[in-house]
Amino acid sequence: MEAYVLSADGIKGQPGERHEIIIADGLIRWRGDSKPYVCTVDKPKKETKMKGLKSFIAYSITSSLSGIQVSRRYKHFDWLHEILTAKYITIALPPLPEKQVSGRYEDDLIDHRKHILQLWVEKICRHPVLSKSDVWLHFLTCTDEKQWKNGKRKAEKDEYIGGSFLNCVTSPDAPLNPNDVERQVEMFNRNIRQMEEGSRVLTERMNTYQRLLGGPVKQNWQKLAAAFSALGHSFKDDGAGPASMRMADALQTTAHHYHVIGDDFETHAKNDVERVLERVYSYRGTISRVPDICNIHKQAITKWRNTENAVVEGKISESQAVKVKQRVDNTSYVIMAEVNHLNAEKTEDFKQFIGAYLRQQQAFYQQMANTLGDLAKQFE
């Protein structure tokens, strides 16, 4: 970043990518893609190599951009994540799922990883810069093994990484007040710390809730089911006639549905609650990059203040200072564009997944209420 600000990065070639920052509705934003697209991660399949000595899971990825279906392993996602992280140091990338323990391919684990990867590709597709990244598009569309390797080598030799990536960005000519931008970035950083703490507590509580649903809550419903069943047998064996037999049947039916409700709680924990945990995991992993991004901006502002002092001391010329200020402004535009993108994404994400979860909660408990209501009618 220092080399970029001081025009000392030594890059002479033309960047392959071009990105633009605009001011819209009073906010600094990345210019969005005129043709947004989506990706789907699906069909996880266990494959082998080395004559079956080594196994791995391959995922099918299809984008609406090209319609091409490619097969990628976790190691391919991991490689891409490293490349994107190194190139776009001012962009908060979402996290990949945690690395899998060798040889563990249980269905639940594979499904969990697929959902996290789906969230990952969704975030990339929605980002105005990442969605147009050359290496990402190569990952998404290349099906030829030779071309795939050539594309990897090209990405690994890319000069426009780190601070040098800012050479690929065009921002408005209007100069920015470094102090104003610094205050906005610091305010955003404080808010992110609050969001991280809130998300951490939510994760902790939802994990506890999930364990309770699949453990004690399920067991208590099924223990009650056993109690109703035992009581039903006593009515069945009392020899008191049709009324007792009807009571025995009603109790046995109640026992059956209580047992099913217990299983439903476990399913609810695995599906609905797990989706919330995955979303919060993705968000927390994304904002974990924010302190580093804010620090990059702080370094650029510090470099500008040092430059101002150097002008006063006669160590550098006014024309040199103007160039430094232009690059510091470009850095500030990039940081603010990312800040505003993250704020917009945060609001939309939480609105969607919390709303979806509450609707699932409503449907789950409504179904249970209907079942209990039907059971009550058998005792009328």
JSON list of C-alpha atoms in Angstrom, two decimals, residues 40 74 88 113 123 136 183 207 258 262 271 275 340 343 360 371 375:
[
{"chain": "A", "resi": 40, "resn": "THR", "atom": "CA", "xyz": [-25.45, -22.73, -7.59]},
{"chain": "A", "resi": 74, "resn": "TYR", "atom": "CA", "xyz": [-12.47, -27.89, -1.72]},
{"chain": "A", "resi": 88, "resn": "TYR", "atom": "CA", "xyz": [-8.24, -7.54, -3.07]},
{"chain": "A", "resi": 113, "resn": "ARG", "atom": "CA", "xyz": [-20.07, -27.59, 3.70]},
{"chain": "A", "resi": 123, "resn": "LYS", "atom": "CA", "xyz": [-21.41, -13.24, -1.86]},
{"chain": "A", "resi": 136, "resn": "TRP", "atom": "CA", "xyz": [-13.13, -15.84, -10.35]},
{"chain": "A", "resi": 183, "resn": "ARG", "atom": "CA", "xyz": [-14.01, 9.57, 11.20]},
{"chain": "A", "resi": 207, "resn": "ASN", "atom": "CA", "xyz": [-25.83, -23.47, 19.39]},
{"chain": "A", "resi": 258, "resn": "TYR", "atom": "CA", "xyz": [-45.71, -37.04, 20.70]},
{"chain": "A", "resi": 262, "resn": "GLY", "atom": "CA", "xyz": [-39.83, -35.22, 19.34]},
{"chain": "A", "resi": 271, "resn": "ASN", "atom": "CA", "xyz": [-32.41, -27.68, 9.23]},
{"chain": "A", "resi": 275, "resn": "ARG", "atom": "CA", "xyz": [-29.26, -22.37, 8.39]},
{"chain": "A", "resi": 340, "resn": "ASN", "atom": "CA", "xyz": [-21.16, 1.15, 2.02]},
{"chain": "A", "resi": 343, "resn": "ASN", "atom": "CA", "xyz": [-23.55, -1.97, 5.25]},
{"chain": "A", "resi": 360, "resn": "GLN", "atom": "CA", "xyz": [-40.02, -21.44, 9.52]},
{"chain": "A", "resi": 371, "resn": "THR", "atom": "CA", "xyz": [-51.56, -31.75, 15.60]},
{"chain": "A", "resi": 375, "resn": "LEU", "atom": "CA", "xyz": [-55.43, -34.98, 19.27]}
]
